[in-house]
Amino acid sequence: MAETTAMTAAKIESILQENRLFEPPLELAAKARISGMEAYRALVAEADADADGFWGRLARQELDWFRPFEQVLDWTNPPLARWFVGGRTNLCHNCLDRHLDGPRRNKTAILWEGEPGDVRRISYGELHREVCRFANALKARGISKGDLVALYMPMVPEAAIAMLACARIGACHSIVFGGFSAEALRDRLVDGQAKAVVTADGGFRKDRKVPLKRAVDAALAGGACPSVQSVFVVRRTGEPVTMVPGRDLLWHDAVAAVDDDCPAEAMDSEDRLFILYTSGSTGRPKGVVHTTAGYNLWAHLTFQWIFDIREDDVFWCTADVGWITGHSYIVYGPLSNGATTVMYEGAPRPSNPGAYWELIQKHGITIFYTAPTVIRAFMKSGRAMPDAFDMSSLRLLGTVGEPINPEAWMWYREVIGAGRCPIIDTWWQTETGGVMITPLPGATPTKPGSATLPLPGIAADVVDAEGNSVAVDEGGFLVVRRPWPGMMRTLHGDEQRFRKSYWEHIRPADGSHLYFAGDGARRDRDGYFWVMGRVDDVINVSGHRLGTMEIESALVSHPAVAEAAVVGRPDDLKGESIVAFVTLEAGRDGDDTLLVALRDHVGEEIGPIARPDAIRFSDALPKTRSGKIMRRILRAVAAGQEVSGDTSTLEDRSVLDGLRVPDGA
Ligand code: WTA
């Protein structure tokens, strides 16, 4: 971790120059749920004075309980937390059933637009019925409370329906992003011991059809995942599919065979709700575990606070349900609040580059939440495209997934928001369940490039390796000092790794437990957080989180490769791009054919998002005398910088001469 301080110092320099401040629009502030900084500070003070009282009050107020909880938080055995102990509730009930008694029954819950332009509006009443049906279809296949159901889906309403159906009957879902390969899917199915898979014949992705069912077949081939007994297949693209008798069934047939009466299971607050795999700095992807009540409260509250949601809002988050952003802000946060959530199957693509802006105009979208990489891509192609659409319905703009550079922030504000909409830069992670550091639209003055302040109750800080808060404007590690309801509970099947990855890097002398996020940050004199990116071996490519070790393992599994080291290189569009340094087995030539073969190989092992942008063949990699690859050096080489700092531990200095990455290689 210490290796990264040099990198962050340069970034600190550049953001220290940023002095612009934007106050919340007066009209918005006047009507906001959290109106003005006084109101924000009052909530912070309430939470700081009595955290249990604060969370307990909100949990009782915001969620329906089948049985009240007896204790707000059990933190007697940190870092293992238990929230709302003894309570019983159901996330699906909170997202659907409780909205059915009034006018929301007929309100649009999901407004879905398919890539070819087909539209579905599903009301809360209809969604409830469809969820109950699919829940019964799962039950008919012997799936019950505690079982794991994997979803490998395109962005169709059935993805949300399947999630909610799992939550309804207490099955735990594990969504695998539809862009991951069959290999990656197989690993996750085996790790979670999935009993069923929900998929589709295919999905549309940027003018192509992706054959999802075929990938599921490949993942299950040869009895690789014996736990999987059922595969549900949604018809979407019309691709031909092979159905394995006794195992595979069409969604359509499955729901036709059952009725729509399915009571929501009374789940213990701490019953497992979902597993979501994410990349870490070592080894295989980590299965982040979230549980029922705490996650529900956090997705619900953050959505309500951050987007200052009103009854007539049309909210659109452009993420995929395969990522945490899709879980919390396409499905659970919006529905728990009775909001209208837009789900879009497509993406801007050559045949329709204006798709996003057209959608905002067409559906009168009021709140738009996307990733900085999307904004940078549009910025590059100029403002004529967005200017051609009427986006006056917008009132709030959010970003998530990676640091946003001040230029992109300003462009977003001026061009998409017409200078009228607050920019809400939200920092959080798969592990945190929901947003942690963010402006509140009716309260927080914003600065371009800063995620501003922690939400009430969130004890975020920037510290040194011993857990001491660092001085103003000094870089350090981003941590959270107190537990919060939406925190991950463990890593599936690997409590040791959970402890080690998040709770043991930073060890304060007083023995308290700090959650270490893996990010570097700095706080300015106003207490604003400036998140600077990962300080571990995780890279962030277009808002997608990838472990360099995972990509290295994929490369090394190719017969031509002896050794590989992967680093991120700063990229104007994607935030970071993937650069791989590879040494080959004796007798292999590093030619263009091999280069293409290696990129494809990584695509097959993990998925297209992990394909290296550049591969540099080299005779040797820079190592310490103890054989550790010196990534700091490789990062500098990849970025085209002089190798500075201490290289005295480098075993063989001549290795440096053989490394240089040709652009676009
Ligand atoms: C990065 C996505 C700067 C960060 C919700 C974090 C950000 C990782 C921001 C989590 C932001 C996310 N500013 N960096 N606003 N939001 N990150 O688990 O490095 O896919 O640790 O969750 O994304 O990625 P994940």
Coordinates of C-alpha atoms in Angstrom, one line a residue, residues 169-550:
I169 CA -39.4 -16.5 -0.4
G170 CA -36.1 -16.0 1.4
A171 CA -33.9 -17.5 -1.3
C172 CA -30.5 -15.7 -1.6
H173 CA -29.7 -14.3 -5.0
S174 CA -26.4 -14.1 -6.6
I175 CA -26.4 -12.0 -9.8
V176 CA -23.6 -12.5 -12.3
F177 CA -23.2 -9.6 -14.7
G178 CA -24.3 -10.8 -18.2
G179 CA -21.0 -9.6 -19.6
F180 CA -19.0 -12.2 -17.7
S181 CA -17.9 -15.3 -19.5
A182 CA -19.1 -18.9 -19.0
E183 CA -15.9 -19.6 -17.0
A184 CA -16.6 -16.7 -14.6
L185 CA -20.2 -17.8 -14.3
R186 CA -19.1 -21.3 -13.5
D187 CA -16.8 -20.2 -10.7
R188 CA -19.6 -18.2 -9.1
L189 CA -22.1 -21.0 -9.4
V190 CA -19.8 -23.4 -7.8
D191 CA -18.7 -21.1 -5.0
G192 CA -22.2 -20.2 -4.0
Q193 CA -23.6 -23.8 -4.6
A194 CA -26.4 -22.3 -6.6
K195 CA -29.6 -24.5 -6.8
A196 CA -31.1 -22.7 -9.8
V197 CA -30.1 -20.3 -12.6
V198 CA -32.3 -17.7 -14.1
T199 CA -31.2 -16.5 -17.5
A200 CA -32.5 -15.6 -21.0
D201 CA -32.0 -16.9 -24.5
G202 CA -29.9 -13.8 -25.0
G203 CA -29.6 -10.1 -24.5
F204 CA -29.0 -7.1 -26.7
R205 CA -25.7 -5.3 -26.1
K206 CA -24.6 -2.5 -28.4
D207 CA -26.1 -3.7 -31.6
R208 CA -25.2 -7.4 -30.9
K209 CA -27.0 -10.3 -29.5
V210 CA -25.3 -12.0 -26.5
P211 CA -26.1 -15.7 -26.2
L212 CA -26.6 -16.0 -22.5
K213 CA -28.3 -19.4 -22.3
R214 CA -25.4 -20.8 -24.4
A215 CA -23.0 -19.5 -21.8
V216 CA -25.0 -21.1 -19.0
D217 CA -24.9 -24.4 -20.8
A218 CA -21.2 -24.1 -21.2
A219 CA -20.8 -23.3 -17.5
L220 CA -22.9 -26.3 -16.5
A221 CA -21.3 -28.7 -19.0
G222 CA -19.7 -31.9 -17.8
G223 CA -21.5 -31.8 -14.5
A224 CA -19.3 -28.9 -13.4
C225 CA -22.0 -27.5 -11.1
P226 CA -24.0 -30.4 -9.7
S227 CA -25.9 -28.2 -7.3
V228 CA -27.8 -26.6 -10.2
Q229 CA -31.1 -28.4 -10.7
S230 CA -33.1 -25.9 -12.6
V231 CA -32.5 -23.3 -15.3
F232 CA -35.3 -20.8 -16.0
V233 CA -35.1 -19.2 -19.5
V234 CA -36.7 -15.9 -20.4
R235 CA -37.4 -15.5 -24.1
R236 CA -35.9 -12.2 -25.3
T237 CA -33.8 -12.2 -28.4
G238 CA -35.4 -15.3 -30.0
E239 CA -32.0 -17.0 -30.3
P240 CA -32.4 -20.8 -30.7
V241 CA -31.7 -22.5 -27.4
T242 CA -31.1 -26.1 -26.4
M243 CA -33.4 -27.1 -23.5
V244 CA -32.1 -29.9 -21.2
P245 CA -35.2 -32.0 -20.2
G246 CA -35.9 -32.1 -16.5
R247 CA -33.5 -29.2 -15.9
D248 CA -34.4 -26.3 -18.2
L249 CA -37.8 -24.6 -18.4
L250 CA -39.1 -21.5 -20.1
W251 CA -40.0 -18.7 -17.7
H252 CA -43.2 -18.3 -19.5
D253 CA -44.3 -21.9 -19.0
A254 CA -43.1 -21.9 -15.4
V255 CA -45.2 -18.9 -14.4
A256 CA -48.2 -20.1 -16.4
A257 CA -48.3 -23.3 -14.2
V258 CA -48.7 -21.6 -10.8
D259 CA -51.0 -19.0 -9.2
D260 CA -50.2 -15.6 -8.0
D261 CA -50.8 -16.0 -4.3
C262 CA -47.5 -16.1 -2.4
P263 CA -47.2 -14.6 1.1
A264 CA -43.9 -13.0 1.9
E265 CA -41.7 -15.1 4.1
A266 CA -41.0 -13.5 7.6
M267 CA -37.2 -13.2 7.3
D268 CA -34.9 -12.7 10.3
S269 CA -33.1 -9.3 10.0
E270 CA -29.8 -11.1 9.6
D271 CA -31.0 -13.7 7.1
R272 CA -28.8 -13.7 4.0
L273 CA -30.3 -11.5 1.2
F274 CA -27.8 -11.7 -1.6
I275 CA -24.3 -12.4 -2.5
L276 CA -22.6 -10.2 -5.0
Y277 CA -19.1 -11.0 -6.3
T278 CA -16.6 -8.2 -6.6
S279 CA -12.9 -8.0 -7.3
G280 CA -10.2 -7.8 -4.6
S281 CA -6.5 -7.3 -4.7
T282 CA -5.7 -11.0 -4.3
G283 CA -7.0 -14.3 -5.6
R284 CA -10.5 -15.0 -6.8
P285 CA -13.5 -12.7 -6.7
K286 CA -15.0 -12.2 -3.3
G287 CA -18.6 -13.0 -2.6
V288 CA -19.9 -10.0 -0.6
V289 CA -22.8 -11.0 1.7
H290 CA -25.6 -8.6 2.5
T291 CA -28.5 -9.4 4.9
T292 CA -32.1 -8.5 5.0
A293 CA -33.0 -5.6 7.3
G294 CA -29.8 -3.6 7.4
Y295 CA -29.4 -3.6 3.6
N296 CA -33.1 -2.8 3.1
L297 CA -32.9 0.2 5.4
W298 CA -29.7 1.5 3.8
A299 CA -30.9 1.2 0.2
H300 CA -34.1 2.8 1.2
L301 CA -32.8 5.7 3.3
T302 CA -29.9 6.6 1.0
F303 CA -32.2 6.7 -2.0
Q304 CA -34.7 8.9 -0.2
W305 CA -32.1 11.3 1.2
I306 CA -29.7 11.6 -1.8
F307 CA -32.2 11.9 -4.5
D308 CA -34.7 13.8 -2.4
I309 CA -37.3 11.7 -3.9
R310 CA -40.9 13.0 -4.6
E311 CA -44.0 11.1 -5.6
D312 CA -43.9 12.2 -9.3
D313 CA -40.2 11.6 -9.9
V314 CA -39.0 9.4 -12.8
F315 CA -35.7 8.1 -11.7
W316 CA -33.1 6.5 -14.0
C317 CA -30.0 4.8 -13.0
T318 CA -28.0 3.6 -16.0
A319 CA -26.2 0.8 -14.3
D320 CA -26.7 -2.9 -14.9
V321 CA -28.5 -5.0 -12.3
G322 CA -25.4 -7.2 -12.3
W323 CA -23.6 -4.5 -10.2
I324 CA -24.3 -3.2 -6.8
T325 CA -25.5 0.1 -8.2
G326 CA -28.2 -1.8 -10.1
H327 CA -29.2 -3.7 -6.9
S328 CA -29.5 -0.7 -4.7
Y329 CA -30.6 2.1 -7.1
I330 CA -32.5 0.4 -10.0
V331 CA -34.4 -2.1 -7.9
Y332 CA -34.4 -2.0 -4.1
G333 CA -33.9 1.7 -3.2
P334 CA -36.5 3.0 -5.6
L335 CA -39.1 0.4 -5.1
S336 CA -38.8 0.5 -1.3
N337 CA -39.7 4.2 -1.6
G338 CA -42.6 3.6 -4.0
A339 CA -40.8 5.5 -6.8
T340 CA -40.9 5.0 -10.6
T341 CA -37.6 3.4 -11.7
V342 CA -36.5 3.3 -15.3
M343 CA -34.7 0.3 -16.6
Y344 CA -33.0 0.5 -19.9
E345 CA -31.8 -2.5 -21.8
G346 CA -29.6 -0.6 -24.2
A347 CA -26.6 1.7 -24.1
P348 CA -25.4 4.5 -26.4
R349 CA -24.2 2.7 -29.5
P350 CA -23.2 3.4 -33.0
S351 CA -26.7 3.0 -34.4
N352 CA -28.1 5.3 -31.7
P353 CA -25.5 7.5 -30.0
G354 CA -28.2 9.9 -28.6
A355 CA -30.1 7.1 -26.9
Y356 CA -29.7 8.4 -23.4
W357 CA -30.8 11.9 -24.1
E358 CA -33.7 10.7 -26.2
L359 CA -34.8 8.5 -23.3
I360 CA -34.7 11.5 -20.9
Q361 CA -36.8 13.5 -23.2
K362 CA -39.3 10.7 -24.1
H363 CA -40.0 9.7 -20.5
G364 CA -39.7 13.0 -18.8
I365 CA -36.9 11.7 -16.5
T366 CA -36.3 13.9 -13.5
I367 CA -33.3 12.3 -11.9
F368 CA -30.4 10.8 -13.9
Y369 CA -27.6 8.7 -12.2
T370 CA -24.7 7.5 -14.3
A371 CA -20.9 6.9 -14.3
P372 CA -18.2 9.5 -15.0
T373 CA -16.9 7.4 -17.9
V374 CA -20.3 7.9 -19.7
I375 CA -20.0 11.6 -19.2
R376 CA -16.4 11.7 -20.5
A377 CA -17.4 9.8 -23.6
F378 CA -20.2 12.2 -24.4
M379 CA -18.0 15.2 -23.7
K380 CA -15.6 14.0 -26.3
S381 CA -18.2 13.8 -29.0
G382 CA -19.4 17.4 -28.3
R383 CA -22.5 19.1 -27.0
A384 CA -24.5 19.1 -30.3
M385 CA -25.9 15.7 -29.6
P386 CA -27.3 16.4 -26.1
D387 CA -28.4 19.9 -27.1
A388 CA -30.7 18.4 -29.7
F389 CA -33.0 17.0 -27.0
D390 CA -35.3 18.6 -24.5
M391 CA -34.0 17.6 -21.1
S392 CA -35.8 20.3 -19.1
S393 CA -37.5 17.6 -17.0
L394 CA -34.2 16.9 -15.2
R395 CA -33.8 18.2 -11.7
L396 CA -30.9 16.2 -10.2
L397 CA -27.8 14.5 -11.7
G398 CA -25.8 11.9 -10.0
T399 CA -22.5 10.1 -10.6
V400 CA -21.0 6.9 -9.2
G401 CA -18.3 4.3 -9.7
E402 CA -15.1 6.3 -10.0
P403 CA -13.6 9.6 -9.3
I404 CA -15.1 12.4 -11.5
N405 CA -12.6 14.9 -12.9
P406 CA -13.6 18.6 -12.5
E407 CA -13.9 19.1 -16.3
A408 CA -16.4 16.3 -16.6
W409 CA -18.3 17.5 -13.6
M410 CA -18.6 21.0 -15.0
W411 CA -19.7 19.6 -18.4
Y412 CA -22.3 17.5 -16.8
R413 CA -23.6 20.5 -14.9
E414 CA -23.6 22.9 -17.8
V415 CA -24.5 20.8 -20.8
I416 CA -26.8 18.1 -19.3
G417 CA -28.1 20.0 -16.3
A418 CA -28.2 23.4 -18.0
G419 CA -26.5 24.8 -14.9
R420 CA -29.7 24.1 -13.0
C421 CA -29.3 20.7 -11.5
P422 CA -27.1 19.9 -8.5
I423 CA -24.4 17.3 -9.3
I424 CA -24.4 14.5 -6.8
D425 CA -21.1 12.6 -6.8
T426 CA -21.7 9.5 -4.7
W427 CA -18.9 7.5 -3.2
W428 CA -19.6 3.9 -2.1
Q429 CA -18.8 0.3 -2.8
T430 CA -20.4 -3.2 -3.2
E431 CA -19.3 -3.7 0.4
T432 CA -21.1 -0.7 1.8
G433 CA -24.5 -1.6 0.3
G434 CA -25.4 2.0 -0.4
V435 CA -23.9 5.4 -0.8
M436 CA -21.7 6.7 2.1
I437 CA -20.2 10.0 1.0
T438 CA -22.3 12.4 -1.1
P439 CA -23.8 15.8 -1.3
L440 CA -27.4 16.2 -0.3
P441 CA -29.1 18.1 -3.1
G442 CA -31.0 20.5 -0.9
A443 CA -28.2 21.1 1.6
T444 CA -24.6 20.6 0.5
P445 CA -22.7 23.2 -1.4
T446 CA -20.8 21.2 -4.1
K447 CA -17.2 21.4 -5.4
P448 CA -16.4 19.9 -8.8
G449 CA -14.6 16.6 -8.2
S450 CA -15.5 16.1 -4.5
A451 CA -18.0 13.6 -3.1
T452 CA -18.3 16.2 -0.3
L453 CA -19.5 14.9 3.1
P454 CA -20.5 11.6 4.7
L455 CA -24.2 10.8 5.2
P456 CA -25.5 11.3 8.8
G457 CA -24.4 8.3 10.9
I458 CA -21.5 7.5 8.6
A459 CA -18.2 8.0 10.5
A460 CA -15.9 8.3 7.5
D461 CA -12.4 9.5 8.0
V462 CA -9.0 9.7 6.3
V463 CA -6.2 8.1 8.3
D464 CA -2.6 6.9 8.3
A465 CA -1.6 3.3 8.7
E466 CA -2.1 3.5 12.5
G467 CA -5.6 4.8 12.2
N468 CA -4.8 8.4 13.2
S469 CA -6.7 11.1 11.3
V470 CA -4.4 12.9 8.9
A471 CA -4.1 16.6 8.6
V472 CA -6.1 18.8 6.3
D473 CA -5.2 18.3 2.6
E474 CA -3.0 15.3 3.4
G475 CA -3.6 12.0 1.6
G476 CA -4.4 8.9 3.5
F477 CA -6.6 5.8 3.7
L478 CA -10.4 6.1 3.5
V479 CA -12.0 4.3 6.5
V480 CA -15.3 4.1 8.3
R481 CA -15.0 4.2 12.1
R482 CA -18.4 2.9 13.1
P483 CA -20.6 0.1 11.7
W484 CA -23.6 1.1 9.6
P485 CA -26.8 -0.9 8.7
G486 CA -25.9 -1.5 5.0
M487 CA -22.4 -2.8 5.7
M488 CA -21.4 -6.2 4.3
R489 CA -21.6 -8.9 6.9
T490 CA -18.9 -11.3 5.6
L491 CA -17.4 -12.8 2.5
H492 CA -19.2 -16.0 1.4
G493 CA -17.4 -19.0 2.8
D494 CA -14.3 -17.0 3.8
E495 CA -14.6 -15.1 7.1
Q496 CA -10.8 -14.9 7.4
R497 CA -10.5 -13.1 4.1
F498 CA -13.3 -10.7 5.2
R499 CA -11.4 -9.9 8.4
K500 CA -8.1 -9.6 6.6
S501 CA -9.3 -7.5 3.6
Y502 CA -11.3 -4.9 5.4
W503 CA -10.5 -4.9 9.1
E504 CA -6.9 -5.7 9.6
H505 CA -4.9 -3.3 7.4
I506 CA -5.3 -0.5 9.8
R507 CA -4.8 -1.2 13.4
P508 CA -5.4 1.6 15.8
A509 CA -3.6 1.4 19.1
D510 CA -6.9 1.6 21.0
G511 CA -8.0 -1.7 19.5
S512 CA -11.1 -0.3 17.7
H513 CA -12.2 -1.7 14.4
L514 CA -11.9 0.5 11.3
Y515 CA -13.4 -0.5 8.0
F516 CA -10.8 0.0 5.4
A517 CA -12.3 0.7 2.0
G518 CA -9.2 0.2 -0.2
D519 CA -9.4 3.8 -1.5
G520 CA -7.1 6.7 -0.9
A521 CA -8.6 10.1 -0.1
R522 CA -7.9 13.5 1.3
R523 CA -10.1 15.9 3.3
D524 CA -9.9 19.7 2.6
R525 CA -10.4 22.5 5.2
D526 CA -14.2 22.3 4.9
G527 CA -14.0 18.6 5.7
Y528 CA -14.9 17.6 2.1
F529 CA -13.7 14.2 0.9
W530 CA -11.7 13.9 -2.3
V531 CA -11.6 10.3 -3.2
M532 CA -8.5 9.5 -5.2
G533 CA -8.9 5.9 -6.3
R534 CA -7.7 2.5 -5.2
V535 CA -4.6 2.0 -3.1
D536 CA -4.5 -1.7 -3.7
D537 CA -4.2 -3.9 -6.8
V538 CA -7.7 -3.2 -7.9
I539 CA -8.3 -1.1 -11.0
N540 CA -11.3 0.8 -12.2
V541 CA -12.0 0.6 -15.9
S542 CA -15.0 2.6 -17.0
G543 CA -16.5 2.2 -13.5
H544 CA -16.0 -1.5 -13.5
R545 CA -13.9 -2.9 -10.7
L546 CA -11.3 -5.4 -11.7
G547 CA -8.6 -7.2 -9.8
T548 CA -5.2 -7.1 -11.5
M549 CA -4.5 -10.6 -10.0
E550 CA -7.6 -12.0 -11.7

